[in-house]
Coordinates of C-alpha atoms and ligand atoms in Angstrom, one line a residue:
M1 CA 76.3 12.5 87.6
G2 CA 73.2 14.7 87.6
T3 CA 71.1 14.2 84.5
A4 CA 69.9 11.0 83.0
P5 CA 71.9 9.7 80.0
R6 CA 70.7 10.8 76.6
C7 CA 71.1 8.2 73.8
R8 CA 74.1 8.8 71.6
S9 CA 72.1 7.7 68.6
C10 CA 68.4 8.4 68.9
R11 CA 68.6 11.0 71.7
A12 CA 66.0 9.2 73.8
R13 CA 66.4 9.6 77.6
T14 CA 64.7 6.3 78.5
G15 CA 67.0 3.4 79.3
H16 CA 68.7 1.4 81.9
L17 CA 72.1 1.2 83.5
V18 CA 73.1 -2.4 82.7
L19 CA 76.7 -2.6 83.8
D20 CA 78.6 -0.5 86.4
L21 CA 82.3 -1.1 86.9
G22 CA 82.6 1.6 89.5
L23 CA 85.6 4.0 89.3
Q24 CA 88.2 2.9 86.8
P25 CA 91.5 4.5 85.7
A26 CA 91.8 5.5 82.0
C27 CA 92.7 2.1 80.5
D28 CA 94.8 3.5 77.7
Y29 CA 97.2 5.6 79.7
F30 CA 100.1 3.5 81.1
P31 CA 101.9 5.5 83.8
R32 CA 105.7 5.3 84.1
C33 CA 106.8 2.7 86.7
D34 CA 108.2 5.5 88.9
S35 CA 104.9 7.3 88.9
P36 CA 103.5 6.2 92.3
G37 CA 99.8 6.9 91.8
P38 CA 97.1 6.7 92.7
D39 CA 95.9 7.2 89.2
P40 CA 92.9 9.4 88.6
D41 CA 89.8 7.3 88.1
Y42 CA 86.4 7.8 86.5
P43 CA 83.0 6.1 86.5
L44 CA 82.7 3.4 83.9
Q45 CA 79.1 2.4 83.1
M46 CA 77.1 0.9 80.2
W47 CA 73.6 2.1 79.5
L48 CA 71.0 0.4 77.3
C49 CA 68.7 2.7 75.3
S50 CA 65.1 1.5 75.6
A51 CA 64.1 3.3 72.4
C52 CA 66.7 2.2 69.8
G53 CA 68.4 -0.6 71.8
L54 CA 72.0 0.8 71.5
A55 CA 74.2 -0.2 74.4
Q56 CA 76.6 2.6 75.2
L57 CA 79.1 4.3 77.4
V58 CA 77.4 6.7 79.8
A59 CA 80.0 9.4 80.3
D60 CA 83.6 9.7 79.3
P61 CA 85.7 12.4 81.1
T62 CA 89.0 10.8 79.9
V63 CA 91.2 12.0 77.1
P64 CA 91.9 9.2 74.6
E65 CA 95.5 8.1 74.3
E66 CA 95.0 4.9 72.2
P67 CA 98.6 3.9 72.0
K68 CA 98.9 1.8 69.0
G69 CA 100.1 -1.7 69.9
A70 CA 101.5 -4.3 67.6
E71 CA 98.8 -5.2 65.2
P72 CA 97.7 -8.8 66.1
A73 CA 98.0 -11.4 63.5
A74 CA 94.4 -12.4 64.3
L75 CA 93.2 -9.0 63.2
I76 CA 95.2 -9.1 60.0
A77 CA 93.8 -12.5 59.2
Q78 CA 90.3 -11.3 59.9
A79 CA 90.6 -8.4 57.5
A80 CA 91.6 -10.8 54.7
D81 CA 88.6 -13.1 55.5
A82 CA 86.2 -10.2 55.6
V83 CA 87.4 -8.6 52.3
A84 CA 87.2 -12.0 50.6
A85 CA 83.6 -12.4 51.8
A86 CA 82.6 -9.0 50.6
E87 CA 84.3 -9.5 47.2
A88 CA 82.7 -12.9 46.7
A89 CA 79.3 -11.2 47.3
G90 CA 80.1 -8.6 44.5
F91 CA 80.5 -5.6 46.8
L92 CA 84.1 -4.9 45.8
R93 CA 84.4 -4.2 42.1
S94 CA 87.7 -3.3 40.5
G95 CA 87.9 0.4 39.5
G96 CA 85.7 1.4 42.4
K97 CA 86.5 4.1 44.9
V98 CA 86.9 3.5 48.6
A99 CA 86.7 5.6 51.7
E100 CA 87.9 4.1 55.0
Y101 CA 87.1 5.2 58.5
G102 CA 89.8 3.5 60.4
S103 CA 90.1 2.4 64.0
P104 CA 92.8 3.9 66.2
H105 CA 93.8 0.3 66.9
G106 CA 94.9 -0.3 63.4
G107 CA 93.6 -2.9 60.9
S108 CA 93.3 -0.9 57.7
W109 CA 91.7 -2.7 54.7
L110 CA 93.1 -0.2 52.1
G111 CA 96.0 -2.5 51.1
L112 CA 93.8 -5.4 50.6
L113 CA 91.3 -3.3 48.6
A114 CA 94.1 -1.8 46.5
D115 CA 95.0 -5.4 45.5
L116 CA 91.4 -5.7 44.2
G117 CA 91.7 -2.5 42.2
L118 CA 89.9 -0.1 44.5
A119 CA 91.5 3.3 45.0
P120 CA 91.0 5.6 48.0
V121 CA 89.2 8.9 47.6
R122 CA 90.2 12.2 49.3
D123 CA 88.7 13.2 52.7
G124 CA 85.0 13.9 52.4
E125 CA 84.5 12.7 48.9
P126 CA 81.8 10.1 48.1
A127 CA 82.9 6.5 47.5
D128 CA 81.5 3.3 46.1
V129 CA 82.7 1.5 49.2
V130 CA 82.7 3.1 52.6
V131 CA 84.5 0.9 55.1
D132 CA 84.4 1.2 58.8
C133 CA 86.2 -1.5 60.7
F134 CA 85.8 -1.1 64.4
G135 CA 86.0 2.7 63.9
L136 CA 82.4 3.9 64.6
M137 CA 82.4 2.9 68.2
H138 CA 85.0 5.6 68.9
A139 CA 82.6 8.4 68.0
A140 CA 80.9 10.0 71.0
D141 CA 78.0 11.2 68.8
Q142 CA 76.8 8.0 67.2
A143 CA 74.1 9.6 65.1
A144 CA 76.4 12.2 63.6
A145 CA 79.1 9.7 62.9
L146 CA 76.9 7.3 61.1
A147 CA 75.2 10.1 59.1
E148 CA 78.6 11.3 58.0
R149 CA 79.5 7.8 56.7
A150 CA 76.1 7.3 55.1
A151 CA 76.4 10.6 53.3
R152 CA 79.6 9.4 51.6
V153 CA 78.0 6.3 50.1
A154 CA 77.8 7.0 46.3
E155 CA 74.8 6.1 44.2
G156 CA 74.7 2.3 44.1
G157 CA 77.5 2.1 46.7
V158 CA 77.8 0.2 50.0
L159 CA 78.7 0.8 53.6
L160 CA 80.7 -2.0 55.1
L161 CA 80.6 -1.9 58.9
Q162 CA 82.4 -4.3 61.1
Y163 CA 81.8 -4.6 64.8
H164 CA 82.2 -6.9 67.8
S165 CA 78.5 -7.9 68.3
L166 CA 76.7 -7.5 71.6
D167 CA 75.1 -10.9 71.3
A168 CA 78.6 -12.4 71.4
V169 CA 79.6 -10.1 74.3
I170 CA 76.6 -11.4 76.3
R171 CA 76.9 -15.1 75.3
H172 CA 80.6 -15.1 76.2
G173 CA 80.3 -12.9 79.3
Q174 CA 82.7 -10.3 77.8
W175 CA 81.9 -7.6 80.2
N176 CA 85.3 -6.1 79.9
V177 CA 84.7 -4.8 76.4
L178 CA 83.3 -1.8 78.3
R179 CA 86.0 0.9 78.4
H180 CA 86.4 4.6 78.2
G181 CA 86.8 5.8 74.6
H182 CA 84.5 3.1 73.2
Y183 CA 81.1 4.8 73.1
A184 CA 78.9 2.1 71.5
Y185 CA 78.5 -1.7 71.8
Y186 CA 76.4 -2.8 68.8
S187 CA 73.9 -5.5 68.4
T188 CA 72.8 -6.1 64.8
T189 CA 69.3 -5.1 65.9
A190 CA 70.3 -1.7 67.2
L191 CA 72.6 -1.1 64.2
V192 CA 69.8 -1.9 61.7
T193 CA 67.7 0.7 63.5
M194 CA 70.5 3.2 63.4
L195 CA 71.2 2.6 59.7
G196 CA 67.5 3.1 59.0
A197 CA 67.7 6.5 60.6
A198 CA 70.7 7.3 58.4
G199 CA 68.8 6.4 55.2
L200 CA 70.5 3.0 54.8
R201 CA 69.3 -0.6 55.0
A202 CA 71.2 -3.7 55.9
E203 CA 71.6 -6.0 52.9
S204 CA 73.9 -8.8 53.9
A205 CA 76.0 -9.9 56.8
W206 CA 78.8 -12.3 57.6
A207 CA 79.8 -13.6 61.0
F208 CA 83.5 -14.3 62.0
G209 CA 85.1 -15.8 65.1
L210 CA 87.3 -12.8 66.0
Y211 CA 86.7 -11.7 69.6
G212 CA 84.1 -14.5 69.9
G213 CA 81.7 -12.9 67.4
T214 CA 82.5 -10.2 64.9
I215 CA 80.0 -9.2 62.3
L216 CA 80.5 -7.5 58.9
L217 CA 77.3 -5.8 57.7
A218 CA 76.8 -4.5 54.2
A219 CA 74.3 -1.6 53.9
S220 CA 73.0 0.3 50.9
R221 CA 70.8 3.3 50.3
N222 CA 67.2 2.7 51.3
T223 CA 65.7 3.5 47.9
A224 CA 62.6 2.1 46.4
G225 CA 64.4 -0.5 44.4
A226 CA 66.8 -1.5 47.2
A227 CA 67.4 -5.2 47.6
P228 CA 65.6 -6.8 50.5
A229 CA 67.8 -8.0 53.4
A230 CA 69.4 -11.4 52.9
Q231 CA 68.7 -14.3 55.2
S232 CA 72.1 -13.7 56.8
V233 CA 70.7 -10.5 58.3
W234 CA 67.5 -12.1 59.5
S235 CA 69.4 -14.9 61.1
L236 CA 71.5 -12.4 63.1
L237 CA 68.3 -10.6 64.2
A238 CA 66.8 -13.9 65.3
E239 CA 69.9 -14.7 67.3
D240 CA 69.8 -11.2 68.9
A241 CA 66.2 -11.8 70.0
R242 CA 67.1 -15.2 71.4
V243 CA 70.0 -13.8 73.4
G244 CA 68.0 -10.7 74.5
V245 CA 70.3 -7.9 73.3
C246 CA 67.5 -5.3 73.9
D247 CA 66.5 -6.9 77.2
Q248 CA 67.9 -5.0 80.2
A249 CA 67.9 -8.1 82.3
A250 CA 69.8 -10.2 79.7
V251 CA 72.4 -7.4 79.1
A252 CA 72.7 -6.8 82.9
G253 CA 73.9 -10.4 83.2
L254 CA 77.3 -8.9 82.3
Q255 CA 77.4 -7.6 85.9
R256 CA 77.3 -11.1 87.3
D257 CA 79.9 -12.2 84.7
C258 CA 82.1 -9.4 85.9
R259 CA 82.0 -10.4 89.5
A260 CA 82.6 -14.1 88.7
H261 CA 85.5 -13.3 86.5
A262 CA 87.2 -11.1 89.1
D263 CA 86.6 -13.7 91.8
G264 CA 87.9 -16.5 89.6
L265 CA 91.1 -14.7 88.7
R266 CA 91.9 -13.8 92.3
T267 CA 91.2 -17.3 93.5
W268 CA 93.4 -18.8 90.8
L269 CA 96.3 -16.4 91.3
R270 CA 96.2 -17.1 95.1
A271 CA 96.2 -20.8 94.5
E272 CA 99.2 -20.5 92.1
R273 CA 101.1 -18.5 94.7
T274 CA 100.3 -21.0 97.4
A275 CA 101.6 -23.8 95.1
G276 CA 104.8 -21.8 94.7
R277 CA 104.5 -21.2 91.0
T278 CA 105.5 -18.0 89.3
V279 CA 102.9 -16.5 87.1
L280 CA 103.4 -13.7 84.5
G281 CA 100.8 -12.0 82.5
Y282 CA 100.9 -11.6 78.7
G283 CA 99.2 -8.7 76.9
A284 CA 99.0 -5.3 78.6
A285 CA 95.6 -4.9 77.1
S286 CA 93.2 -2.2 77.9
R287 CA 90.6 -4.8 78.6
A288 CA 92.8 -6.3 81.4
V289 CA 92.8 -3.0 83.3
A290 CA 89.3 -3.2 84.8
L291 CA 89.6 -6.9 85.5
L292 CA 92.8 -6.4 87.6
R293 CA 91.3 -3.4 89.4
L294 CA 88.0 -5.2 90.2
A295 CA 89.9 -8.3 91.3
G296 CA 92.3 -6.2 93.4
I297 CA 95.4 -7.8 91.9
D298 CA 98.8 -6.2 92.6
N299 CA 102.4 -7.2 91.9
A300 CA 102.4 -9.6 94.9
L301 CA 100.1 -11.9 93.0
L302 CA 101.1 -11.0 89.4
P303 CA 104.7 -9.6 89.4
A304 CA 104.7 -8.5 85.7
I305 CA 102.8 -8.4 82.5
V306 CA 104.8 -9.1 79.3
D307 CA 104.0 -7.0 76.2
A308 CA 105.7 -6.8 72.8
S309 CA 104.8 -3.1 72.4
P310 CA 107.9 -0.9 73.2
A311 CA 105.6 2.0 74.0
K312 CA 104.3 0.1 77.1
Q313 CA 107.6 -1.4 78.4
G314 CA 109.0 0.5 81.4
R315 CA 105.5 1.5 82.3
R316 CA 102.9 -0.1 84.6
M317 CA 99.3 -1.1 84.3
P318 CA 96.9 1.7 85.1
G319 CA 95.4 1.5 88.6
T320 CA 97.9 -1.0 89.9
D321 CA 101.6 -1.5 90.5
I322 CA 102.1 -4.3 88.0
P323 CA 104.9 -3.4 85.6
V324 CA 104.9 -4.1 81.9
V325 CA 108.0 -5.9 80.8
H326 CA 109.8 -7.1 77.6
P327 CA 109.1 -10.5 76.2
A328 CA 112.7 -11.6 77.0
E329 CA 111.4 -11.9 80.6
L330 CA 109.5 -15.1 79.6
G331 CA 112.8 -16.8 78.9
A332 CA 114.6 -15.2 81.9
R333 CA 111.9 -16.0 84.6
L334 CA 110.6 -19.2 83.1
P335 CA 107.1 -18.8 84.7
G336 CA 105.1 -21.9 85.6
A337 CA 102.1 -20.2 84.0
V338 CA 101.5 -17.3 81.7
L339 CA 98.2 -15.6 82.1
L340 CA 97.0 -14.6 78.6
F341 CA 94.8 -11.5 78.6
L342 CA 94.2 -11.6 74.8
A343 CA 92.8 -15.0 73.9
D344 CA 93.0 -14.2 70.2
L345 CA 96.8 -14.2 70.5
R346 CA 97.0 -17.8 71.8
A347 CA 98.4 -19.4 68.6
E348 CA 100.7 -16.4 67.9
V349 CA 102.3 -16.3 71.4
R350 CA 102.7 -20.1 71.6
A351 CA 104.6 -20.0 68.4
S352 CA 106.6 -16.9 69.3
Y353 CA 107.7 -18.0 72.8
P354 CA 108.2 -21.8 72.7
E355 CA 110.6 -21.4 75.7
V356 CA 107.5 -21.1 78.0
E357 CA 106.2 -24.6 77.3
A358 CA 109.7 -26.1 76.7
A359 CA 110.4 -25.2 80.4
G360 CA 107.2 -26.8 81.5
G361 CA 105.1 -23.6 81.7
R362 CA 101.6 -23.3 80.4
W363 CA 99.5 -20.6 78.8
V364 CA 96.3 -19.9 80.7
D365 CA 93.4 -18.0 79.2
A366 CA 92.5 -15.2 81.6
D367 CA 88.9 -15.2 80.3
A368 CA 88.6 -18.9 81.1
L369 CA 89.1 -18.3 84.8
S370 CA 85.7 -16.7 85.2
S371 CA 83.9 -19.6 86.9
R372 CA 81.9 -22.0 84.7
H373 CA 80.9 -19.4 82.1
H374 CA 83.8 -19.5 79.7
D375 CA 84.1 -19.3 76.0
A376 CA 83.6 -22.7 74.4
S377 CA 86.6 -21.9 72.1
G378 CA 88.7 -21.0 75.1
C379 CA 90.6 -24.3 74.9
L380 CA 91.2 -24.6 78.6
Q381 CA 94.7 -25.9 79.2
H382 CA 94.2 -25.7 82.9
E383 CA 91.0 -26.3 84.8
P384 CA 90.3 -23.2 86.9
E385 CA 89.9 -23.5 90.6
P386 CA 86.3 -23.7 91.7
L387 CA 84.9 -20.5 93.1
Q388 CA 84.5 -20.4 96.8
A389 CA 80.8 -19.8 96.4
P390 CA 79.0 -20.0 93.1
A391 CA 77.6 -16.6 92.3
P392 CA 73.8 -16.6 92.2
G393 CA 72.2 -16.6 88.7
R394 CA 75.1 -18.5 87.0
A395 CA 72.7 -21.1 85.8
D396 CA 70.8 -18.4 83.9
A397 CA 73.9 -17.3 82.2
A398 CA 74.8 -20.9 81.2
D399 CA 71.2 -21.3 79.8
R400 CA 71.6 -18.3 77.7
Q401 CA 74.7 -19.9 76.1
S402 CA 73.2 -23.3 75.3
Ligands
ZN1 ZN1 68.7 5.2 71.4

């Protein structure tokens, strides 16, 4: 860790470390259960560029594995909503050509766009609609990746960028979005600056509830006759300013959120064990890896995590000894509580595994265990145990939310 970070977008070297999760295993590599560990670990840090405002991963020595899990219904529903919004605004015209930059996590829009009469172009060809749905964040060189996408926007065309917005990450205390392989964490403010550098200007935007705050931004070429940004864009910029997405102190609040979350999880699991209740996890998500590690959770407190992806079964969570097991274990073990690591799956899993609640078990949102600062949409089914000592500065975080 010798030299100061250099911005992945504007190349500036001035900025601040805003979140440091210490040494973490690669969250996308699930070792076999018979692999004893310890797993190799690497620094995991977020840096906020003072020049362009882009929050970003400092260094990434890991090799991406990105095992494709089952595509969540929430992501599929979101794609349909986003495409409908873009179509209603006139950005998706039948007969147009589309280029898609996909995410390794799935969620392609090409099927939906084909239904509207848009056909894909070949690699590298220009297109009327260039779509990037959670793809751009996987590029280590942000400036180059955005320039490549911008260059493919045909005359009169549009770039549709969808991202989990940093203002939502801050408002909901979603510190565990930080992971190896995800190089950028966009605020609309930073993205508008990045688009400008790539010769594009933001035109319209739509906000969705996915992940607590997902934005679809439409950008076109920054020509003399380009349309001015719609009110929807200005509203997002105003909200960014209110939350403080470019303010190192506001973004660094994620460090407090992280400690409170880890403390809350550990306290709750210990209380469940003391009460003699069996707890299983659900969702061997990459975002659960750092949480389990920071909270020091092993299989004595959480004996297994259920996941529907066959690729993860028979393996264990990185950095701990908790095995990943088949969903049939929910019916076999009849846990008193299932700790849900992917809140967006709540409706899906409740419908898929009625045996849990039929046997008196309950679904508990792991994100809601982080002291008082939980997502308003978290629908707590269980009041988390109070923390032993409230972390200092929690009131500030709550203020930011109100
Ligand atoms: Zn920068």
